[in-house]
mmCIF file of C-alpha atoms in Angstrom:
data_model
loop_
_atom_site.group_PDB
_atom_site.id
_atom_site.type_symbol
_atom_site.label_atom_id
_atom_site.label_comp_id
_atom_site.label_asym_id
_atom_site.label_seq_id
_atom_site.Cartn_x
_atom_site.Cartn_y
_atom_site.Cartn_z
ATOM 1 C CA MET O 274 115.872 121.844 165.288
ATOM 2 C CA VAL O 275 119.413 120.976 166.374
ATOM 3 C CA ALA O 276 122.599 122.469 164.969
ATOM 4 C CA GLY O 277 126.032 120.947 165.321
ATOM 5 C CA ALA O 278 127.469 117.507 164.839
ATOM 6 C CA HIS O 279 128.567 115.044 167.498
ATOM 7 C CA ALA O 280 132.115 113.897 166.939
ATOM 8 C CA SER O 281 134.284 111.709 169.142
ATOM 9 C CA GLY O 282 137.172 113.493 170.880
ATOM 10 C CA SER O 283 135.819 116.909 170.031
ATOM 11 C CA HIS O 284 134.352 120.030 171.516
ATOM 12 C CA THR O 285 130.916 120.209 169.976
ATOM 13 C CA LEU O 286 128.451 122.976 170.723
ATOM 14 C CA VAL O 287 124.803 122.075 170.044
ATOM 15 C CA PHE O 288 121.852 124.485 170.185
ATOM 16 C CA ALA O 289 118.455 123.106 171.222
ATOM 17 C CA ASP O 290 116.721 125.553 168.843
ATOM 18 C CA THR O 291 118.221 127.671 166.101
ATOM 19 C CA ILE O 292 115.116 129.728 165.273
ATOM 20 C CA CYS O 293 113.294 132.152 167.575
ATOM 21 C CA ASP O 294 109.909 133.370 166.347
ATOM 22 C CA MET O 295 109.158 136.686 168.053
ATOM 23 C CA GLY O 296 105.625 136.758 166.646
ATOM 24 C CA TYR O 297 103.926 140.146 166.216
ATOM 25 C CA ILE O 298 105.793 143.101 167.696
ATOM 26 C CA ALA O 299 105.216 146.853 167.569
ATOM 27 C CA THR O 300 107.915 148.928 165.879
ATOM 28 C CA ASP O 301 107.681 151.326 168.835
ATOM 29 C CA GLY O 302 107.426 148.551 171.430
ATOM 30 C CA GLY O 303 111.057 148.624 172.520
ATOM 31 C CA ARG O 304 113.798 146.049 172.293
ATOM 32 C CA GLN O 305 112.808 142.383 172.053
ATOM 33 C CA LEU O 306 114.845 139.515 173.491
ATOM 34 C CA CYS O 307 115.418 135.919 172.393
ATOM 35 C CA THR O 308 117.527 133.325 174.167
ATOM 36 C CA PHE O 309 119.186 130.296 172.621
ATOM 37 C CA GLU O 310 120.368 127.514 174.928
ATOM 38 C CA CYS O 311 123.323 125.375 173.916
ATOM 39 C CA ILE O 312 125.277 122.504 175.424
ATOM 40 C CA ASN O 313 128.821 121.290 174.912
ATOM 41 C CA GLN O 314 128.321 117.659 173.860
ATOM 42 C CA GLY O 315 132.018 117.084 173.325
ATOM 43 C CA ASP O 316 134.714 115.964 175.740
ATOM 44 C CA ALA O 317 136.774 119.175 175.721
ATOM 45 C CA PRO O 318 135.968 122.811 176.576
ATOM 46 C CA VAL O 319 134.606 124.996 173.770
ATOM 47 C CA SER O 320 134.496 128.779 173.595
ATOM 48 C CA ILE O 321 132.327 131.159 171.649
ATOM 49 C CA VAL O 322 134.888 133.561 170.221
ATOM 50 C CA GLY O 323 132.590 135.792 168.220
ATOM 51 C CA ALA O 324 129.082 136.533 167.036
ATOM 52 C CA ARG O 325 127.899 138.742 164.213
ATOM 53 C CA SER O 326 124.438 139.621 163.026
ATOM 54 C CA SER O 327 123.054 140.362 159.583
ATOM 55 C CA CYS O 328 121.772 143.768 160.752
ATOM 56 C CA GLY O 329 122.804 146.481 163.203
ATOM 57 C CA CYS O 330 119.338 146.263 164.772
ATOM 58 C CA THR O 331 120.221 142.784 166.098
ATOM 59 C CA VAL O 332 122.823 142.428 168.865
ATOM 60 C CA PRO O 333 124.060 139.041 170.144
ATOM 61 C CA SER O 334 125.484 138.495 173.627
ATOM 62 C CA TYR O 335 127.328 135.311 174.573
ATOM 63 C CA PRO O 336 129.409 133.806 177.407
ATOM 64 C CA THR O 337 133.088 134.741 177.334
ATOM 65 C CA THR O 338 134.317 131.826 179.434
ATOM 66 C CA PRO O 339 134.850 128.312 178.023
ATOM 67 C CA ILE O 340 131.849 125.995 178.119
ATOM 68 C CA GLN O 341 132.915 122.757 179.759
ATOM 69 C CA PRO O 342 131.844 119.297 178.511
ATOM 70 C CA GLY O 343 128.210 118.698 179.461
ATOM 71 C CA GLU O 344 127.749 122.343 180.491
ATOM 72 C CA LYS O 345 124.915 124.516 179.175
ATOM 73 C CA ALA O 346 125.194 128.147 178.147
ATOM 74 C CA VAL O 347 122.879 130.822 176.748
ATOM 75 C CA VAL O 348 123.293 133.159 173.783
ATOM 76 C CA THR O 349 120.986 136.173 174.019
ATOM 77 C CA VAL O 350 119.874 138.146 170.971
ATOM 78 C CA THR O 351 118.321 141.604 171.261
ATOM 79 C CA TYR O 352 116.305 142.971 168.346
ATOM 80 C CA ASP O 353 115.429 146.673 168.210
ATOM 81 C CA PRO O 354 112.483 147.324 165.859
ATOM 82 C CA ALA O 355 112.674 151.129 166.273
ATOM 83 C CA GLY O 356 113.030 152.805 162.900
ATOM 84 C CA ARG O 357 112.604 149.514 161.069
ATOM 85 C CA PRO O 358 109.854 149.102 158.470
ATOM 86 C CA ALA O 359 106.661 147.293 159.370
ATOM 87 C CA GLY O 360 106.318 143.799 157.950
ATOM 88 C CA GLU O 361 107.965 140.423 158.231
ATOM 89 C CA PHE O 362 111.610 140.246 159.247
ATOM 90 C CA GLU O 363 114.273 137.578 159.577
ATOM 91 C CA LYS O 364 117.783 138.154 160.894
ATOM 92 C CA THR O 365 120.731 135.768 161.014
ATOM 93 C CA ILE O 366 123.290 135.550 163.809
ATOM 94 C CA THR O 367 126.535 133.710 163.060
ATOM 95 C CA ILE O 368 128.221 132.194 166.120
ATOM 96 C CA VAL O 369 131.951 131.466 165.821
ATOM 97 C CA THR O 370 133.380 128.805 168.156
ATOM 98 C CA THR O 371 136.591 126.958 168.895
ATOM 99 C CA GLY O 372 134.638 123.728 168.458
ATOM 100 C CA THR O 373 133.063 121.679 165.739
ATOM 101 C CA PRO O 374 131.525 123.119 163.661
ATOM 102 C CA ARG O 375 133.414 126.421 163.714
ATOM 103 C CA GLU O 376 130.341 128.447 162.744
ATOM 104 C CA LEU O 377 126.702 128.014 163.698
ATOM 105 C CA ARG O 378 123.748 130.060 162.503
ATOM 106 C CA LEU O 379 120.864 131.251 164.640
ATOM 107 C CA HIS O 380 117.786 133.022 163.291
ATOM 108 C CA ILE O 381 115.190 135.387 164.673
ATOM 109 C CA LYS O 382 112.010 136.206 162.824
ATOM 110 C CA GLY O 383 108.665 137.838 163.302
ATOM 111 C CA GLU O 384 106.351 140.497 161.993
ATOM 112 C CA ALA O 385 106.566 144.124 163.030
ATOM 113 C CA PHE O 386 103.620 146.475 162.905
ATOM 114 C CA SER O 387 103.329 150.210 163.386
ATOM 115 C CA MET O 388 100.612 151.832 165.464
ATOM 116 C CA ARG O 389 101.356 155.113 163.656
ATOM 117 C CA SER O 390 100.213 153.699 160.329
ATOM 118 C CA THR O 391 96.580 153.921 161.474
ATOM 119 C CA PRO O 392 95.159 157.318 160.348
ATOM 120 C CA TYR O 393 93.126 159.317 162.862
#
């Protein structure tokens, strides 16, 4: 899945994938990491100026320097399942850029399970 539009004379950031499926993870298994690779397909530098997530358990990290035309960059998303309920989850990360489009959405999803829910 590709996000972004290619426009002439622009600074266009395109992500190779916009969804990261974490699969099955334990709620007490520690922080989980997803990476999203993007490329500037425009002809001018583009910067990521912000990123926000739909939940405090999800923290995005992104490059702070401009991404030059043709250059690749990585946005990293850390999900902490500790204290979260078992079951399916999906979180949205909104990336704000100086390019076109101004906002892009990334998603992480998976299913968390708890080892403590098994009675002994």
